[in-house]
XYZ file of C-alpha atoms in Angstrom:
549
model
C 35.928 -48.864 -95.882
C 32.888 -48.020 -97.985
C 30.810 -49.755 -100.628
C 30.708 -47.317 -103.545
C 27.576 -47.780 -105.649
C 26.307 -45.470 -108.390
C 28.893 -42.881 -107.385
C 29.484 -40.107 -109.924
C 32.159 -37.451 -110.358
C 32.027 -34.497 -112.720
C 34.906 -32.176 -113.543
C 34.746 -29.180 -115.852
C 37.916 -27.368 -116.792
C 38.867 -24.422 -118.949
C 42.381 -23.098 -119.535
C 44.045 -20.336 -121.527
C 47.805 -20.472 -121.852
C 50.829 -19.428 -123.824
C 53.776 -21.734 -123.325
C 56.515 -20.276 -121.105
C 54.533 -17.033 -120.742
C 51.227 -17.337 -118.884
C 48.301 -19.551 -118.003
C 44.875 -19.011 -116.535
C 42.854 -22.063 -115.592
C 39.655 -22.776 -113.743
C 37.913 -26.008 -112.897
C 35.102 -27.329 -110.781
C 34.560 -30.774 -109.298
C 31.133 -32.063 -108.335
C 30.297 -35.447 -106.868
C 27.287 -37.555 -106.016
C 27.661 -40.523 -103.650
C 24.684 -42.299 -105.219
C 23.758 -45.360 -103.155
C 27.103 -45.761 -101.389
C 27.071 -47.015 -97.813
C 29.278 -48.219 -94.958
C 29.235 -52.063 -94.980
C 30.878 -52.445 -91.563
C 28.417 -50.124 -89.843
C 25.625 -51.895 -91.739
C 26.703 -55.232 -90.250
C 26.611 -53.752 -86.751
C 23.141 -52.335 -87.312
C 21.891 -55.672 -88.667
C 23.052 -57.313 -85.456
C 21.313 -54.639 -83.396
C 18.199 -55.073 -85.546
C 17.774 -58.609 -84.233
C 18.922 -58.095 -80.666
C 20.611 -55.378 -78.653
C 24.254 -56.177 -77.900
C 23.675 -56.019 -74.150
C 20.751 -58.445 -74.349
C 22.732 -60.786 -76.637
C 25.683 -60.755 -74.227
C 23.368 -61.407 -71.259
C 21.733 -64.375 -73.028
C 25.134 -65.793 -74.001
C 26.682 -65.404 -70.546
C 23.587 -66.783 -68.789
C 23.653 -69.967 -70.861
C 27.424 -70.267 -70.426
C 27.341 -69.823 -66.658
C 24.425 -72.214 -66.164
C 25.390 -74.945 -68.645
C 29.029 -74.677 -69.721
C 30.839 -73.452 -66.616
C 29.909 -76.594 -64.561
C 31.295 -78.791 -67.371
C 34.558 -76.819 -67.461
C 34.889 -77.020 -63.683
C 34.263 -80.761 -63.732
C 37.041 -81.133 -66.329
C 39.525 -79.395 -64.044
C 39.530 -75.731 -65.084
C 41.360 -73.906 -62.235
C 39.191 -71.928 -59.822
C 40.127 -68.766 -57.917
C 41.312 -69.413 -54.384
C 40.171 -66.858 -51.814
C 42.107 -66.569 -48.536
C 42.275 -64.092 -45.680
C 45.635 -62.677 -44.661
C 45.474 -61.982 -40.903
C 48.700 -59.988 -41.033
C 47.326 -57.385 -43.459
C 43.633 -57.897 -42.859
C 43.071 -58.186 -46.627
C 41.340 -60.786 -48.763
C 43.816 -62.402 -51.169
C 42.677 -63.993 -54.426
C 45.079 -66.303 -56.272
C 44.589 -68.021 -59.612
C 46.614 -70.645 -61.487
C 47.003 -68.745 -64.772
C 49.553 -71.198 -66.197
C 47.234 -74.109 -65.501
C 44.315 -72.235 -67.082
C 46.331 -71.536 -70.243
C 47.222 -75.211 -70.590
C 43.597 -76.221 -69.968
C 42.462 -73.958 -72.827
C 44.892 -75.761 -75.132
C 43.857 -79.237 -73.971
C 40.117 -78.601 -74.371
C 40.170 -76.381 -77.442
C 37.786 -78.630 -79.403
C 35.272 -78.622 -76.541
C 35.470 -74.836 -76.324
C 34.541 -74.517 -80.010
C 31.486 -76.731 -79.463
C 30.432 -74.921 -76.286
C 30.823 -71.534 -77.936
C 28.634 -72.654 -80.849
C 25.970 -73.856 -78.398
C 25.990 -70.581 -76.451
C 25.953 -68.552 -79.661
C 22.975 -70.529 -80.991
C 21.014 -69.777 -77.805
C 21.951 -66.072 -77.881
C 20.936 -65.851 -81.560
C 17.366 -66.861 -80.724
C 14.627 -64.392 -79.875
C 14.520 -63.757 -76.136
C 11.127 -64.545 -74.502
C 11.859 -61.962 -71.809
C 12.319 -59.246 -74.482
C 9.470 -59.282 -77.033
C 11.265 -56.709 -79.217
C 14.081 -59.153 -80.041
C 14.236 -61.272 -83.185
C 16.179 -64.368 -84.227
C 19.545 -63.792 -85.895
C 19.027 -62.420 -89.415
C 20.376 -65.059 -91.774
C 21.947 -63.541 -94.919
C 19.722 -64.225 -97.912
C 16.538 -64.586 -95.883
C 13.577 -62.249 -96.609
C 13.963 -60.737 -93.130
C 17.637 -60.027 -93.754
C 17.006 -58.493 -97.187
C 14.243 -56.245 -95.843
C 16.395 -54.976 -92.984
C 19.484 -54.603 -95.199
C 17.635 -52.565 -97.838
C 15.997 -50.370 -95.198
C 19.277 -49.662 -93.391
C 21.375 -49.000 -96.513
C 18.739 -46.752 -98.099
C 18.431 -44.504 -95.028
C 21.004 -41.732 -94.576
C 23.645 -42.224 -91.906
C 22.671 -39.118 -89.958
C 20.895 -38.743 -86.640
C 17.511 -38.140 -88.268
C 17.362 -41.306 -90.419
C 19.824 -43.579 -88.594
C 20.888 -45.630 -91.618
C 24.262 -46.214 -93.258
C 23.888 -44.537 -96.683
C 26.092 -41.603 -97.539
C 24.668 -38.442 -99.002
C 27.361 -36.409 -100.705
C 26.779 -33.702 -103.264
C 29.857 -31.671 -102.498
C 31.561 -29.297 -104.906
C 34.944 -27.631 -105.301
C 35.744 -24.548 -107.391
C 39.334 -23.622 -108.198
C 41.016 -20.862 -110.198
C 44.765 -20.331 -110.740
C 46.955 -18.125 -112.873
C 50.615 -17.372 -113.545
C 52.582 -14.866 -115.599
C 56.285 -14.963 -116.515
C 58.195 -11.710 -117.028
C 61.480 -11.769 -118.945
C 63.299 -8.542 -118.012
C 66.118 -7.195 -120.124
C 68.715 -7.973 -117.470
C 71.488 -10.401 -118.478
C 71.619 -12.389 -115.250
C 67.935 -12.212 -114.326
C 66.359 -15.004 -116.331
C 62.725 -14.484 -115.361
C 60.259 -13.192 -112.800
C 57.257 -15.390 -112.051
C 54.095 -14.223 -110.294
C 50.949 -16.205 -109.694
C 48.108 -17.035 -107.416
C 45.194 -19.357 -106.817
C 41.879 -19.467 -105.005
C 39.636 -22.322 -103.974
C 36.101 -22.637 -102.622
C 34.861 -25.809 -100.927
C 31.112 -26.428 -100.724
C 30.557 -29.707 -98.855
C 26.987 -31.035 -98.785
C 26.525 -34.299 -96.872
C 23.322 -33.686 -94.884
C 25.142 -34.740 -91.729
C 26.260 -38.142 -93.058
C 29.934 -37.159 -93.401
C 30.406 -33.601 -92.140
C 28.865 -31.451 -89.423
C 26.331 -29.952 -91.850
C 23.384 -31.298 -89.889
C 19.927 -29.715 -89.736
C 20.152 -26.231 -91.266
C 23.939 -25.909 -90.969
C 25.683 -24.999 -94.237
C 29.459 -25.326 -94.530
C 31.671 -23.413 -96.944
C 35.412 -22.927 -96.798
C 37.652 -20.793 -98.975
C 41.389 -20.268 -99.258
C 43.790 -18.401 -101.512
C 47.503 -18.043 -102.131
C 49.899 -15.829 -104.072
C 53.562 -16.175 -104.967
C 56.438 -14.431 -106.728
C 59.798 -15.809 -107.735
C 63.090 -14.798 -109.335
C 65.493 -16.951 -111.333
C 69.108 -15.955 -111.999
C 71.663 -17.549 -114.333
C 75.264 -16.685 -113.453
C 78.759 -17.378 -114.793
C 77.750 -18.570 -118.245
C 74.828 -20.598 -116.885
C 77.037 -22.609 -114.548
C 74.898 -21.451 -111.631
C 71.114 -21.189 -111.575
C 69.632 -19.573 -108.465
C 65.926 -19.474 -107.721
C 64.070 -17.727 -104.894
C 60.334 -17.704 -104.213
C 58.053 -16.128 -101.634
C 54.463 -17.177 -101.049
C 51.537 -16.313 -98.781
C 48.534 -18.546 -98.045
C 45.279 -17.816 -96.264
C 42.462 -20.135 -95.264
C 39.354 -18.451 -93.926
C 39.757 -20.236 -90.580
C 43.477 -19.435 -90.148
C 45.849 -16.490 -90.271
C 47.878 -15.464 -93.302
C 51.065 -17.570 -93.418
C 54.195 -16.618 -95.428
C 56.662 -19.205 -96.747
C 59.898 -19.026 -98.731
C 61.929 -21.329 -100.951
C 65.377 -21.135 -102.527
C 67.433 -23.428 -104.724
C 70.878 -23.561 -106.279
C 71.882 -25.668 -109.284
C 75.584 -25.838 -110.131
C 76.872 -27.281 -113.403
C 80.610 -27.927 -112.864
C 80.887 -29.489 -116.322
C 78.514 -30.561 -119.107
C 75.899 -33.164 -118.108
C 76.750 -32.831 -114.410
C 74.406 -31.009 -112.060
C 74.623 -30.522 -108.313
C 71.457 -29.212 -106.647
C 70.777 -27.818 -103.210
C 67.439 -26.491 -102.036
C 65.550 -25.259 -99.014
C 61.825 -24.717 -98.925
C 59.175 -24.003 -96.362
C 55.540 -24.810 -96.921
C 52.253 -25.278 -95.148
C 49.442 -27.795 -95.355
C 46.081 -26.430 -94.320
C 43.813 -28.821 -92.432
C 41.509 -30.506 -94.916
C 37.728 -30.419 -94.779
C 37.800 -33.720 -92.891
C 40.388 -32.345 -90.448
C 38.043 -29.438 -89.717
C 34.458 -30.624 -90.197
C 34.333 -34.442 -90.286
C 31.579 -36.141 -88.274
C 31.503 -39.787 -89.384
C 30.103 -42.596 -87.246
C 31.775 -45.866 -88.282
C 30.338 -48.006 -85.490
C 33.201 -48.686 -83.064
C 34.227 -45.034 -83.182
C 33.195 -41.609 -84.377
C 35.718 -39.831 -86.599
C 35.520 -36.095 -86.005
C 37.158 -32.949 -87.274
C 38.555 -30.541 -84.755
C 37.987 -26.935 -85.683
C 36.967 -25.927 -82.150
C 38.989 -28.295 -79.931
C 38.006 -31.369 -77.903
C 37.998 -31.390 -74.097
C 38.603 -34.273 -71.683
C 39.572 -37.056 -74.069
C 40.770 -40.190 -72.260
C 43.770 -41.759 -74.081
C 43.373 -45.478 -74.722
C 46.364 -46.304 -72.488
C 44.676 -44.650 -69.496
C 41.382 -46.316 -70.324
C 43.106 -49.716 -70.379
C 44.618 -48.973 -66.951
C 41.158 -48.135 -65.605
C 39.612 -51.231 -67.160
C 42.238 -53.516 -65.604
C 41.412 -52.440 -62.043
C 38.178 -50.424 -62.392
C 39.952 -47.640 -60.533
C 38.570 -44.205 -61.524
C 41.832 -42.581 -60.416
C 43.598 -44.411 -63.275
C 41.751 -42.295 -65.838
C 43.670 -39.353 -67.268
C 42.320 -36.623 -69.493
C 43.804 -34.537 -72.276
C 42.430 -31.508 -74.080
C 43.019 -31.677 -77.821
C 43.696 -28.204 -79.212
C 41.952 -27.116 -82.432
C 43.810 -28.184 -85.556
C 46.007 -25.630 -87.258
C 48.101 -25.617 -90.437
C 51.024 -28.016 -90.625
C 54.372 -26.370 -91.367
C 57.391 -28.032 -92.919
C 60.966 -27.011 -93.620
C 62.529 -29.176 -96.311
C 66.189 -29.580 -97.236
C 67.274 -31.476 -100.327
C 70.617 -32.215 -101.944
C 71.160 -34.150 -105.128
C 73.445 -34.912 -108.024
C 72.696 -35.836 -111.631
C 75.173 -36.977 -114.233
C 75.578 -38.947 -117.432
C 78.261 -41.629 -117.678
C 79.670 -43.159 -120.854
C 77.084 -41.197 -122.897
C 74.451 -43.828 -122.091
C 74.029 -44.175 -118.319
C 71.946 -41.500 -116.620
C 72.278 -41.314 -112.813
C 70.213 -39.204 -110.420
C 70.613 -39.429 -106.636
C 69.167 -37.311 -103.876
C 68.664 -37.023 -100.141
C 65.978 -35.068 -98.313
C 65.311 -34.089 -94.711
C 61.966 -32.641 -93.638
C 61.206 -31.023 -90.301
C 57.521 -30.679 -89.426
C 55.859 -28.443 -86.877
C 52.226 -29.070 -85.978
C 52.284 -32.310 -87.976
C 48.692 -33.265 -88.828
C 47.394 -36.621 -87.672
C 44.821 -37.731 -85.126
C 44.395 -38.802 -81.517
C 42.326 -41.810 -80.491
C 40.614 -41.805 -77.119
C 37.385 -42.210 -75.209
C 34.707 -39.943 -73.848
C 33.890 -41.697 -70.570
C 31.043 -41.060 -68.133
C 31.306 -42.874 -64.789
C 28.697 -43.597 -62.157
C 29.836 -41.470 -59.194
C 28.441 -44.022 -56.736
C 30.434 -47.078 -57.864
C 32.970 -45.795 -60.399
C 31.618 -48.021 -63.186
C 31.067 -46.881 -66.766
C 27.648 -45.463 -67.544
C 28.409 -44.176 -71.037
C 31.360 -44.677 -73.381
C 32.181 -43.414 -76.859
C 35.454 -43.856 -78.768
C 36.598 -40.911 -80.897
C 39.272 -40.376 -83.497
C 40.023 -36.667 -83.263
C 42.019 -34.701 -85.834
C 45.028 -33.172 -84.105
C 48.475 -31.660 -84.486
C 51.620 -33.198 -83.083
C 52.827 -31.762 -79.778
C 56.449 -32.268 -80.782
C 58.638 -31.856 -83.832
C 58.310 -34.649 -86.380
C 61.041 -35.339 -88.915
C 61.239 -37.471 -92.008
C 64.197 -38.254 -94.184
C 64.885 -40.312 -97.225
C 67.069 -40.913 -100.196
C 66.583 -42.143 -103.711
C 68.754 -43.195 -106.597
C 67.658 -43.724 -110.163
C 69.551 -45.286 -113.068
C 68.629 -45.228 -116.747
C 70.775 -47.071 -119.280
C 70.113 -46.506 -122.992
C 71.333 -49.077 -125.520
C 70.837 -50.359 -129.064
C 69.152 -47.118 -130.154
C 65.654 -48.116 -129.029
C 65.928 -49.584 -125.539
C 66.155 -48.379 -121.967
C 66.961 -50.349 -118.819
C 65.930 -48.467 -115.686
C 65.840 -48.942 -111.958
C 65.357 -46.898 -108.839
C 65.395 -47.372 -105.089
C 63.989 -45.176 -102.334
C 64.246 -45.141 -98.549
C 61.827 -43.141 -96.388
C 61.719 -42.855 -92.605
C 59.471 -40.922 -90.209
C 60.749 -40.050 -86.731
C 58.398 -38.777 -84.021
C 58.463 -38.462 -80.231
C 57.421 -41.781 -78.664
C 55.482 -39.866 -75.968
C 53.449 -37.904 -78.495
C 49.843 -39.214 -78.527
C 49.334 -38.313 -82.173
C 48.885 -41.039 -84.787
C 50.889 -39.643 -87.740
C 49.387 -41.816 -90.521
C 52.658 -41.660 -92.507
C 51.538 -44.775 -94.426
C 54.734 -45.006 -96.459
C 56.944 -48.093 -96.920
C 60.498 -47.638 -95.697
C 62.019 -49.407 -98.710
C 60.864 -49.894 -102.291
C 62.467 -50.369 -105.685
C 61.556 -51.092 -109.279
C 63.367 -52.379 -112.351
C 62.125 -51.822 -115.874
C 62.901 -52.471 -119.522
C 61.317 -50.420 -122.289
C 61.679 -49.678 -125.959
C 60.254 -47.172 -128.433
C 60.200 -46.553 -132.179
C 61.217 -50.180 -132.715
C 61.347 -51.648 -136.212
C 60.720 -55.398 -136.487
C 61.037 -57.683 -139.499
C 58.812 -60.741 -139.799
C 59.852 -62.330 -143.073
C 59.003 -59.813 -145.765
C 56.819 -57.854 -143.351
C 58.372 -54.799 -141.693
C 56.705 -53.440 -138.535
C 57.684 -49.934 -137.492
C 56.971 -47.589 -134.573
C 56.382 -50.279 -131.965
C 57.100 -49.859 -128.278
C 56.858 -51.766 -125.031
C 57.558 -51.518 -121.319
C 57.960 -54.069 -118.533
C 58.315 -52.941 -114.936
C 58.843 -54.949 -111.735
C 58.087 -53.312 -108.361
C 58.860 -54.415 -104.807
C 57.281 -52.644 -101.834
C 58.392 -53.275 -98.247
C 55.855 -53.967 -95.499
C 54.680 -50.884 -93.626
C 52.327 -49.740 -90.897
C 49.070 -48.347 -92.267
C 47.250 -46.063 -89.825
C 43.646 -45.193 -90.608
C 40.461 -45.585 -88.608
C 40.773 -47.418 -85.258
C 39.637 -50.692 -86.813
C 41.784 -50.163 -89.924
C 45.282 -49.865 -88.484
C 47.817 -52.618 -89.033
C 50.703 -53.955 -91.085
C 50.426 -54.047 -94.878
C 52.584 -56.977 -95.919
C 55.318 -56.661 -98.519
C 54.151 -57.222 -102.096
C 55.428 -57.245 -105.663
C 53.906 -56.113 -108.948
C 54.712 -56.712 -112.603
C 53.341 -54.206 -115.124
C 53.612 -54.551 -118.898
C 52.510 -52.593 -121.951
C 52.700 -52.896 -125.743
C 52.075 -49.870 -127.960
C 51.977 -49.011 -131.637
C 52.042 -45.568 -133.212
C 50.372 -45.222 -136.616
C 52.049 -42.127 -138.038
C 49.605 -41.516 -140.893
C 46.603 -41.789 -138.599
C 48.237 -39.677 -135.837
C 47.044 -42.415 -133.487
C 48.671 -44.499 -130.754
C 47.275 -47.877 -129.684
C 48.159 -49.283 -126.250
C 47.495 -52.698 -124.735
C 48.711 -53.421 -121.235
C 48.084 -54.539 -117.703
C 49.102 -53.478 -114.230
C 49.801 -56.392 -111.897
C 50.046 -58.629 -114.962
C 50.476 -61.842 -112.939
C 47.353 -61.075 -110.879
C 49.305 -61.226 -107.618
C 46.467 -60.088 -105.363
C 47.689 -57.881 -102.548
C 46.579 -55.420 -99.904
C 47.804 -51.863 -100.432
C 45.847 -50.404 -97.497
C 45.011 -52.144 -94.236
C 41.395 -53.272 -94.256
C 41.076 -52.622 -97.983
C 40.324 -55.122 -100.741
C 42.903 -57.314 -102.411
C 43.902 -55.655 -105.669
C 44.530 -57.847 -108.680
C 45.158 -57.387 -112.390
C 43.900 -54.363 -114.308
C 44.056 -54.789 -118.086
C 43.429 -51.932 -120.483
C 43.338 -50.977 -124.148
C 43.487 -47.365 -125.281
C 43.414 -45.392 -128.517
C 44.871 -41.871 -128.480
C 44.431 -39.463 -131.378
C 46.796 -36.478 -131.607
C 44.891 -33.463 -132.934
C 48.061 -31.342 -132.903
C 49.344 -33.240 -135.934
C 46.385 -32.347 -138.157
């Protein structure tokens, strides 16, 4: 999570179009991170500013062992019992774990006091290490000086601070043309294409553009499609072919096809199949972000000898080097998906609109990340000499599937009003033995219910108010697992939201006024794990319609 300060985004766009015939658009996006920084990494560096973690731990444990441990022993904390087994010739160590657990409960208050005492000693400057300082108290001049120095220095290897430098840019162009051939059943032919150029510039604070390294990345795509109407428009058939190319990957073709059948008026059955790709993003390819506990890296070239966390835990339990296992993470490649969808839409009683659908997606090379350690052991004793945790962009080794369904209802009544509701179910299924973290980050269940009205006329005595509208919407979102950075993975609890809006359209002025709020009741909730609680957002807008001049 980042503290965004003085951040700026600029987008310039130009478009030429003729409705239902062609469009040509181009836009660019430029950004400047300003004085944004990583607050978590800043906190770690402030701690290191006063005293190295190893020295702090040594001071804490020394005071604990010399002053607290004798008190705990005197109060009956169980001690290890060492015996010699003559039958096996081995030393046997036993420990009363149940008794120790109960002791921790019985003397919880004492433990809090003893911890505070040990912490106070460790927070002092160490006479044996002249470079150490007392704990930096927030608000003190020493704290402010260190904080400003750390957050104003770039978070690259040269400056060693926590400030982001980001002046990246994106340039995009896209076009499409629709042909209408003089063939009765062939409704239209659509051709189009797009191209994109990424120009990241982070000076090594986000990407691997350190020193004199300059990163650029371009990609393009082209497509063509046919649409047929058959049997008096009862059947509409669509087929599309597309090719995509990223400069770091081969040309990949994909296809899509759909069928819409209208058995009778206001009833539509749809069936579709589509294949698509998702190219690895810039972060999947080039990321190099140190967040303190871990380094988040892209994986354009592959990563050798990563120790999965499960193997590292096995080693740590017994300090047995043979418990370590290693995996080689292959370079990331485009994710491919085959999607199937079936749905039905109808209108009942001339006022109830129903739309239901089911989808099933099958992913190959699903993009996510692996978390593991780069471990260096002392060959003499098998103990750790160097350790670094990495989150490495990766593809799934197995097939990943997702499926879901949704149903939406809209009921129109009394000329001006609409009662609506929808429900969706989404589920991701992956191989339990696959080391990838999929980061699906989608609740399994959610629904919303809404009431809205438009072009309402109200009478208040002799006063007649016309062209009013409103909307009220209630949302419920099920709890779900949010997978992000190693320290930002956990359950996002279920939450509810109530949104409301009131609007008025002044016909003569060609202007619409809107007053509303999202999360009207200010029910503060987490929508990402480790993120801020999000409360009410109120707004007022004025929209002028130039088309009506």
